[in-house]
Amino acid sequence: MASRLVRRTAIAAGIALVAGLGLGFAAGKPVDPTDILPARQLPADLCARLGDVSSLLPKASNGAAPKLVKTGSTAIRCSVKADEAAQTTYSSATLEVLITPYGGKDAGAGNPPLKPDQVARQTFDRRAMKPDPDRSTAKLETRSGAGGESWTATVVEVHADVIVQVDYTAQPIAQAAAKSAALVIADRAIWESQ
């Protein structure tokens, strides 16, 4: 009786082993973490590379030229603000540029890992913004502020493994000028991040 129990247990264990190996091959082997590419390092002087943005901002009453301030190391944010209180006229502007490089991602057992550019494109496609009709790599949104003289333009653009988001708000400004300025800065950030 005991030998039958041992034999049945051994047979059941053998069947479970064969079934487990079969399922393992069907599902594919797990991805080795070393196969997943990390996000690349952006240039440390990226904000400085964006160049002079003073033409997008009103001149301060003290005549000082505004400069982009950098924060972050992996994803880099460059920002500058011209407050209304520091101006001789009723004007103000803010500019924020966020540059994010993407790394690879595990796509699940049996699938090769996603490449950084695939992850960036998926993230871009999930953004709930209208695509720019002139560019397949950009999404654009404009919002009006007080009295239609203040506009905010937001541009999200993808190139390879990098997504750039530009938020530009100014008053007084025309909608087309705000949109054009945000697109130019987004293009410059994409170019300088390569």
Coordinates of N, CA and C in Angstrom, one line a residue:
M1 N 0.8 -1.2 0.0 CA 0.0 0.0 0.0 C 0.9 1.3 0.0
A2 N 1.9 1.2 0.9 CA 2.8 2.4 0.9 C 3.6 2.6 -0.4
S3 N 3.9 1.4 -1.0 CA 4.7 1.6 -2.3 C 3.8 2.1 -3.4
R4 N 2.5 1.8 -3.4 CA 1.6 2.4 -4.4 C 1.5 3.9 -4.2
L5 N 1.4 4.3 -2.9 CA 1.3 5.8 -2.6 C 2.6 6.5 -3.0
V6 N 3.7 5.9 -2.8 CA 5.0 6.5 -3.2 C 5.1 6.5 -4.7
R7 N 4.6 5.4 -5.4 CA 4.7 5.4 -6.9 C 3.8 6.5 -7.4
R8 N 2.5 6.6 -6.9 CA 1.6 7.6 -7.4 C 2.1 9.0 -7.2
T9 N 2.7 9.2 -6.0 CA 3.3 10.6 -5.8 C 4.4 10.9 -6.7
A10 N 5.3 9.9 -7.0 CA 6.4 10.1 -8.0 C 5.8 10.4 -9.3
I11 N 4.8 9.6 -9.8 CA 4.2 9.9 -11.1 C 3.6 11.3 -11.2
A12 N 2.8 11.7 -10.1 CA 2.2 13.0 -10.1 C 3.3 14.1 -10.1
A13 N 4.4 13.9 -9.4 CA 5.5 14.8 -9.4 C 6.1 14.9 -10.8
G14 N 6.3 13.8 -11.5 CA 6.8 13.8 -12.8 C 5.9 14.5 -13.8
I15 N 4.6 14.3 -13.7 CA 3.7 15.0 -14.6 C 3.7 16.5 -14.3
A16 N 3.7 16.9 -13.0 CA 3.8 18.3 -12.7 C 5.1 18.9 -13.2
L17 N 6.2 18.2 -13.2 CA 7.4 18.7 -13.7 C 7.4 18.9 -15.2
V18 N 6.9 17.9 -15.9 CA 6.7 18.0 -17.4 C 5.8 19.2 -17.7
A19 N 4.7 19.3 -17.0 CA 3.7 20.3 -17.3 C 4.3 21.7 -17.0
G20 N 5.1 21.8 -15.9 CA 5.7 23.1 -15.5 C 6.7 23.5 -16.6
L21 N 7.5 22.5 -17.1 CA 8.5 22.9 -18.1 C 7.8 23.3 -19.4
G22 N 6.7 22.6 -19.7 CA 6.0 23.0 -20.9 C 5.4 24.4 -20.8
L23 N 4.8 24.7 -19.7 CA 4.3 26.0 -19.5 C 5.4 27.1 -19.5
G24 N 6.5 26.7 -18.9 CA 7.6 27.7 -18.9 C 8.1 28.0 -20.3
F25 N 8.2 27.0 -21.2 CA 8.7 27.2 -22.5 C 7.6 28.0 -23.3
A26 N 6.3 27.7 -23.0 CA 5.2 28.4 -23.7 C 5.2 29.8 -23.4
A27 N 5.4 30.1 -22.1 CA 5.4 31.5 -21.6 C 6.6 32.3 -22.0
G28 N 7.7 31.6 -22.2 CA 9.0 32.2 -22.5 C 9.8 32.4 -21.3
K29 N 11.1 32.6 -21.5 CA 11.9 32.8 -20.3 C 11.8 34.2 -19.9
P30 N 12.0 34.5 -18.6 CA 11.9 35.9 -18.1 C 13.1 36.7 -18.7
V31 N 12.8 38.0 -18.8 CA 13.8 38.9 -19.3 C 14.9 39.2 -18.3
D32 N 16.1 39.1 -18.7 CA 17.3 39.4 -17.8 C 17.3 40.9 -17.6
P33 N 17.3 41.4 -16.4 CA 17.3 42.9 -16.2 C 18.5 43.6 -16.9
T34 N 19.6 42.9 -17.2 CA 20.6 43.6 -17.9 C 20.3 43.9 -19.4
D35 N 19.2 43.2 -19.9 CA 18.8 43.4 -21.3 C 18.0 44.7 -21.4
I36 N 17.5 45.2 -20.3 CA 16.6 46.4 -20.4 C 17.5 47.7 -20.3
L37 N 17.5 48.5 -21.4 CA 18.4 49.6 -21.5 C 17.9 50.7 -20.5
P38 N 18.8 51.3 -19.8 CA 18.5 52.5 -18.9 C 18.3 53.7 -19.7
A39 N 17.6 54.7 -19.0 CA 17.5 56.1 -19.7 C 18.9 56.7 -19.8
R40 N 19.1 57.3 -20.9 CA 20.5 57.9 -21.1 C 20.6 59.2 -20.3
Q41 N 21.8 59.6 -20.1 CA 22.1 60.9 -19.3 C 22.0 62.0 -20.3
L42 N 21.3 63.1 -19.9 CA 21.2 64.3 -20.7 C 22.4 65.2 -20.4
P43 N 22.8 66.0 -21.4 CA 23.9 67.0 -21.1 C 23.7 67.8 -19.9
A44 N 24.7 68.0 -19.0 CA 24.5 68.8 -17.8 C 24.2 70.2 -18.1
D45 N 24.7 70.8 -19.2 CA 24.4 72.2 -19.6 C 23.3 72.3 -20.6
L46 N 22.3 71.5 -20.5 CA 21.2 71.5 -21.5 C 20.4 72.8 -21.4
C47 N 20.1 73.3 -20.3 CA 19.4 74.6 -20.2 C 20.2 75.7 -20.9
A48 N 21.5 75.7 -20.6 CA 22.3 76.8 -21.3 C 22.3 76.6 -22.8
R49 N 22.3 75.4 -23.2 CA 22.3 75.1 -24.7 C 21.0 75.6 -25.4
L50 N 19.9 75.8 -24.6 CA 18.7 76.3 -25.2 C 18.8 77.7 -25.7
G51 N 19.9 78.4 -25.2 CA 20.2 79.7 -25.7 C 19.4 80.8 -25.0
D52 N 19.5 82.0 -25.6 CA 18.9 83.2 -25.1 C 17.4 83.2 -25.3
V53 N 16.6 83.2 -24.2 CA 15.1 83.2 -24.3 C 14.6 84.6 -23.9
S54 N 15.4 85.6 -23.8 CA 14.9 86.9 -23.4 C 13.9 87.5 -24.4
S55 N 14.0 87.1 -25.6 CA 13.0 87.6 -26.6 C 11.6 87.2 -26.3
L56 N 11.4 86.1 -25.5 CA 10.1 85.6 -25.1 C 9.6 86.2 -23.9
L57 N 10.4 87.0 -23.2 CA 10.0 87.6 -21.9 C 10.1 89.1 -22.0
P58 N 9.2 89.8 -21.2 CA 9.3 91.2 -21.2 C 10.6 91.7 -20.4
K59 N 11.1 92.8 -20.8 CA 12.3 93.3 -20.2 C 12.0 93.7 -18.7
A60 N 12.9 93.3 -17.8 CA 12.8 93.7 -16.5 C 13.1 95.2 -16.3
S61 N 12.5 95.9 -15.3 CA 12.8 97.3 -15.1 C 14.2 97.6 -14.8
N62 N 14.9 96.6 -14.2 CA 16.4 96.8 -13.9 C 17.3 96.4 -15.1
G63 N 16.7 96.0 -16.2 CA 17.4 95.7 -17.5 C 18.1 94.4 -17.5
A64 N 18.0 93.6 -16.4 CA 18.7 92.3 -16.3 C 18.0 91.3 -17.3
A65 N 18.8 90.5 -18.0 CA 18.3 89.5 -18.9 C 18.0 88.3 -18.2
P66 N 16.8 87.8 -18.3 CA 16.4 86.5 -17.6 C 17.1 85.3 -18.1
K67 N 17.4 84.4 -17.3 CA 18.1 83.1 -17.7 C 17.3 81.9 -17.2
L68 N 17.4 80.9 -18.0 CA 16.8 79.6 -17.6 C 17.5 79.0 -16.4
V69 N 16.7 78.5 -15.4 CA 17.2 77.9 -14.2 C 17.0 76.4 -14.4
K70 N 18.1 75.6 -14.1 CA 18.0 74.2 -14.3 C 17.7 73.5 -13.0
T71 N 16.8 72.5 -13.0 CA 16.6 71.6 -11.9 C 16.5 70.2 -12.4
G72 N 16.9 69.2 -11.6 CA 16.8 67.8 -12.0 C 18.1 67.3 -12.6
S73 N 18.2 66.0 -12.7 CA 19.4 65.4 -13.3 C 19.0 64.4 -14.4
T74 N 18.1 63.5 -14.1 CA 17.7 62.5 -15.1 C 16.7 63.2 -16.1
A75 N 15.6 63.6 -15.5 CA 14.7 64.5 -16.3 C 15.1 65.9 -15.9
I76 N 15.2 66.8 -16.9 CA 15.7 68.2 -16.6 C 14.6 69.2 -16.9
R77 N 14.4 70.1 -15.9 CA 13.5 71.2 -16.0 C 14.2 72.5 -16.1
C78 N 13.9 73.2 -17.2 CA 14.5 74.6 -17.3 C 13.4 75.6 -17.2
S79 N 13.5 76.5 -16.3 CA 12.4 77.5 -16.2 C 12.9 78.9 -15.9
V80 N 12.0 79.8 -16.3 CA 12.3 81.2 -16.1 C 11.0 82.0 -16.0
K81 N 11.0 83.0 -15.2 CA 9.7 83.8 -15.0 C 10.0 85.3 -15.0
A82 N 9.2 86.0 -15.6 CA 9.2 87.5 -15.6 C 8.0 88.0 -14.9
D83 N 8.0 88.3 -13.6 CA 6.8 88.7 -12.9 C 6.4 90.1 -13.3
E84 N 5.1 90.3 -13.2 CA 4.5 91.6 -13.6 C 5.0 92.7 -12.7
A85 N 5.2 92.4 -11.4 CA 5.7 93.4 -10.5 C 7.1 93.9 -10.8
A86 N 7.9 93.2 -11.6 CA 9.2 93.6 -11.9 C 9.3 94.3 -13.3
Q87 N 8.1 94.6 -13.9 CA 8.1 95.2 -15.2 C 7.6 96.6 -15.1
T88 N 8.0 97.4 -16.1 CA 7.6 98.8 -16.2 C 6.2 98.9 -16.9
T89 N 5.8 97.8 -17.6 CA 4.5 97.7 -18.2 C 3.7 96.6 -17.7
Y90 N 2.4 96.5 -18.1 CA 1.5 95.5 -17.7 C 1.8 94.2 -18.5
S91 N 2.9 93.5 -18.1 CA 3.3 92.3 -18.9 C 3.9 91.3 -18.0
S92 N 3.9 90.1 -18.4 CA 4.5 89.0 -17.6 C 4.6 87.8 -18.5
A93 N 5.5 86.9 -18.1 CA 5.7 85.6 -18.9 C 6.4 84.6 -18.1
T94 N 6.0 83.3 -18.3 CA 6.7 82.2 -17.7 C 7.0 81.2 -18.8
L95 N 8.1 80.5 -18.7 CA 8.5 79.5 -19.6 C 9.1 78.3 -18.8
E96 N 8.5 77.1 -19.1 CA 9.0 75.9 -18.4 C 9.2 74.9 -19.5
V97 N 10.4 74.2 -19.5 CA 10.8 73.2 -20.5 C 11.1 72.0 -19.7
L98 N 10.5 70.9 -19.9 CA 10.8 69.6 -19.2 C 11.3 68.6 -20.3
I99 N 12.5 68.1 -20.1 CA 13.1 67.2 -21.1 C 13.3 65.9 -20.3
T100 N 12.6 64.8 -20.8 CA 12.6 63.5 -20.1 C 13.1 62.4 -21.1
P101 N 14.3 61.8 -20.7 CA 14.7 60.7 -21.5 C 14.1 59.4 -20.9
Y102 N 13.7 58.5 -21.8 CA 13.1 57.2 -21.3 C 14.1 56.0 -21.5
G103 N 14.0 55.1 -20.5 CA 14.7 53.9 -20.6 C 13.8 52.8 -21.1
G104 N 14.4 51.6 -21.3 CA 13.6 50.4 -21.8 C 12.7 49.9 -20.7
K105 N 11.9 48.9 -21.0 CA 10.9 48.4 -20.1 C 10.7 46.9 -20.4
D106 N 10.4 46.2 -19.3 CA 10.1 44.8 -19.4 C 8.7 44.6 -20.1
A107 N 8.7 43.9 -21.2 CA 7.4 43.7 -21.9 C 6.7 42.4 -21.6
G108 N 7.2 41.7 -20.5 CA 6.6 40.4 -20.1 C 7.4 39.2 -20.6
A109 N 7.1 38.1 -20.0 CA 7.8 36.9 -20.4 C 7.5 36.5 -21.8
G110 N 8.5 36.1 -22.5 CA 8.3 35.6 -23.9 C 8.4 36.8 -24.9
N111 N 8.5 38.0 -24.4 CA 8.6 39.2 -25.3 C 10.0 39.8 -25.0
P112 N 10.6 40.3 -26.1 CA 11.8 41.1 -25.9 C 11.5 42.4 -25.1
P113 N 12.4 42.9 -24.4 CA 12.2 44.2 -23.7 C 11.9 45.3 -24.7
L114 N 11.1 46.3 -24.2 CA 10.8 47.4 -25.1 C 12.0 48.3 -25.1
K115 N 12.3 48.9 -26.2 CA 13.4 49.8 -26.3 C 13.0 51.2 -25.8
P116 N 14.0 52.0 -25.4 CA 13.7 53.4 -24.9 C 12.8 54.2 -25.9
D117 N 13.0 54.1 -27.2 CA 12.2 54.9 -28.1 C 10.7 54.4 -28.1
Q118 N 10.6 53.1 -28.0 CA 9.2 52.5 -27.9 C 8.5 53.0 -26.7
V119 N 9.2 53.0 -25.5 CA 8.6 53.5 -24.3 C 8.2 55.0 -24.4
A120 N 9.1 55.8 -25.0 CA 8.8 57.2 -25.1 C 7.6 57.4 -26.0
R121 N 7.5 56.6 -27.1 CA 6.4 56.8 -28.1 C 5.0 56.4 -27.4
Q122 N 5.1 55.3 -26.6 CA 3.9 54.8 -25.9 C 3.4 55.9 -24.9
T123 N 4.4 56.5 -24.2 CA 4.0 57.6 -23.2 C 3.4 58.8 -24.0
F124 N 4.0 59.1 -25.1 CA 3.5 60.3 -25.9 C 2.1 60.0 -26.4
D125 N 1.9 58.8 -26.9 CA 0.6 58.4 -27.5 C -0.5 58.5 -26.4
R126 N -0.2 58.2 -25.2 CA -1.2 58.2 -24.1 C -1.5 59.6 -23.6
R127 N -0.8 60.6 -24.0 CA -1.1 62.0 -23.6 C -2.4 62.4 -24.2
A128 N -3.3 62.9 -23.3 CA -4.6 63.3 -23.7 C -4.6 64.7 -24.3
M129 N -3.9 64.9 -25.4 CA -3.9 66.2 -26.0 C -4.1 66.0 -27.5
K130 N -4.6 67.1 -28.2 CA -4.8 67.0 -29.6 C -3.5 67.0 -30.4
P131 N -3.3 66.1 -31.4 CA -2.1 66.1 -32.2 C -2.0 67.4 -33.0
D132 N -0.8 67.9 -33.2 CA -0.6 69.0 -34.0 C -0.8 68.5 -35.5
P133 N -1.7 69.2 -36.2 CA -1.9 68.7 -37.6 C -0.7 68.8 -38.5
D134 N 0.2 69.6 -38.2 CA 1.4 69.8 -39.0 C 2.6 68.9 -38.7
R135 N 2.5 68.2 -37.5 CA 3.6 67.3 -37.1 C 3.0 66.1 -36.4
S136 N 3.5 64.9 -36.8 CA 3.1 63.7 -36.2 C 3.8 63.4 -34.8
T137 N 4.8 64.2 -34.6 CA 5.6 64.0 -33.3 C 5.3 65.0 -32.3
A138 N 4.2 65.9 -32.5 CA 3.9 66.9 -31.5 C 2.4 66.9 -31.2
K139 N 2.1 67.3 -30.0 CA 0.7 67.6 -29.5 C 0.7 69.0 -29.0
L140 N -0.3 69.7 -29.2 CA -0.4 71.1 -28.9 C -1.7 71.5 -28.3
E141 N -1.6 72.4 -27.3 CA -2.9 72.9 -26.6 C -2.6 74.4 -26.3
T142 N -3.6 75.2 -26.6 CA -3.5 76.6 -26.2 C -4.8 76.9 -25.3
R143 N -4.6 77.8 -24.3 CA -5.6 78.2 -23.4 C -5.6 79.7 -23.2
S144 N -6.7 80.4 -23.3 CA -6.8 81.8 -23.1 C -6.9 82.2 -21.7
G145 N -6.3 83.3 -21.3 CA -6.4 83.8 -20.0 C -7.4 85.0 -19.9
A146 N -7.1 86.0 -19.1 CA -8.0 87.1 -18.9 C -8.1 88.0 -20.1
G147 N -9.3 88.2 -20.5 CA -9.5 89.2 -21.6 C -9.0 88.8 -23.0
G148 N -8.5 87.6 -23.1 CA -8.0 87.1 -24.4 C -6.7 87.7 -24.8
E149 N -6.0 88.4 -23.8 CA -4.7 88.9 -24.1 C -3.6 88.1 -23.5
S150 N -4.0 87.1 -22.7 CA -3.0 86.2 -22.1 C -3.3 84.8 -22.6
W151 N -2.2 84.2 -23.0 CA -2.3 82.8 -23.6 C -1.3 81.9 -23.0
T152 N -1.7 80.7 -22.9 CA -0.7 79.6 -22.5 C -0.7 78.6 -23.6
A153 N 0.5 78.3 -24.0 CA 0.7 77.3 -25.1 C 1.5 76.1 -24.5
T154 N 1.0 74.9 -24.6 CA 1.6 73.7 -24.1 C 1.9 72.8 -25.3
V155 N 3.2 72.5 -25.5 CA 3.6 71.6 -26.6 C 4.3 70.4 -26.0
V156 N 3.9 69.2 -26.4 CA 4.6 68.0 -26.1 C 5.1 67.3 -27.3
E157 N 6.4 67.1 -27.4 CA 7.0 66.6 -28.6 C 7.9 65.4 -28.3
V158 N 7.9 64.4 -29.1 CA 8.7 63.2 -28.9 C 9.7 63.0 -30.1
H159 N 10.9 62.6 -29.7 CA 11.9 62.3 -30.7 C 12.8 61.2 -30.1
A160 N 12.8 60.1 -30.8 CA 13.6 58.9 -30.3 C 13.2 58.6 -28.9
D161 N 14.1 58.7 -27.9 CA 13.8 58.3 -26.6 C 13.5 59.4 -25.6
V162 N 13.3 60.6 -26.2 CA 13.1 61.8 -25.4 C 11.7 62.5 -25.7
I163 N 11.1 62.9 -24.6 CA 9.9 63.7 -24.7 C 10.1 65.1 -24.1
V164 N 9.8 66.1 -24.8 CA 9.9 67.5 -24.3 C 8.5 68.1 -24.1
Q165 N 8.3 68.7 -23.0 CA 7.1 69.5 -22.8 C 7.5 70.9 -22.5
V166 N 6.8 71.8 -23.3 CA 7.1 73.2 -23.1 C 5.7 73.9 -22.7
D167 N 5.8 74.7 -21.6 CA 4.6 75.5 -21.2 C 5.1 76.9 -21.2
Y168 N 4.4 77.7 -22.1 CA 4.7 79.1 -22.2 C 3.5 79.9 -22.0
T169 N 3.6 80.8 -21.0 CA 2.4 81.7 -20.7 C 2.9 83.2 -20.8
A170 N 2.2 84.0 -21.5 CA 2.6 85.4 -21.6 C 1.4 86.3 -21.7
Q171 N 1.6 87.6 -21.3 CA 0.5 88.6 -21.4 C 1.2 89.9 -21.6
P172 N 0.8 90.8 -22.5 CA -0.1 90.5 -23.6 C 0.6 89.8 -24.7
I173 N -0.2 88.9 -25.4 CA 0.4 88.1 -26.5 C -0.8 87.6 -27.3
A174 N -0.5 87.4 -28.6 CA -1.5 86.7 -29.5 C -1.4 85.2 -29.4
Q175 N -2.5 84.5 -29.6 CA -2.5 83.1 -29.6 C -1.4 82.5 -30.5
A176 N -1.4 82.9 -31.7 CA -0.4 82.4 -32.7 C 1.0 82.6 -32.3
A177 N 1.3 83.7 -31.7 CA 2.7 84.0 -31.2 C 3.1 83.1 -30.1
A178 N 2.2 82.8 -29.1 CA 2.4 81.9 -28.0 C 2.7 80.5 -28.5
K179 N 1.9 80.1 -29.5 CA 2.0 78.7 -30.1 C 3.4 78.6 -30.8
S180 N 3.7 79.6 -31.6 CA 4.9 79.6 -32.3 C 6.1 79.6 -31.4
A181 N 6.1 80.4 -30.4 CA 7.2 80.4 -29.4 C 7.4 79.1 -28.7
A182 N 6.3 78.4 -28.3 CA 6.4 77.1 -27.6 C 7.0 76.1 -28.6
L183 N 6.6 76.1 -29.8 CA 7.1 75.1 -30.8 C 8.6 75.3 -31.1
V184 N 9.0 76.5 -31.2 CA 10.4 76.8 -31.4 C 11.3 76.3 -30.3
I185 N 10.8 76.5 -29.0 CA 11.6 76.1 -27.9 C 11.6 74.6 -27.8
A186 N 10.5 73.9 -28.1 CA 10.4 72.5 -28.1 C 11.4 71.9 -29.1
D187 N 11.4 72.4 -30.3 CA 12.4 72.0 -31.3 C 13.8 72.1 -30.9
R188 N 14.1 73.3 -30.3 CA 15.4 73.6 -29.8 C 15.8 72.6 -28.7
A189 N 14.9 72.3 -27.8 CA 15.2 71.3 -26.7 C 15.4 69.9 -27.3
I190 N 14.6 69.5 -28.3 CA 14.8 68.2 -28.9 C 16.2 68.1 -29.5
W191 N 16.6 69.2 -30.3 CA 17.9 69.2 -31.0 C 19.0 69.1 -30.0
E192 N 19.0 69.9 -28.9 CA 20.1 70.0 -28.0 C 20.2 68.8 -27.1
S193 N 19.1 68.0 -26.9 CA 19.1 66.8 -26.1 C 19.7 65.6 -26.8
Q194 N 20.0 65.7 -28.1 CA 20.5 64.6 -28.8 C 22.0 64.4 -28.6

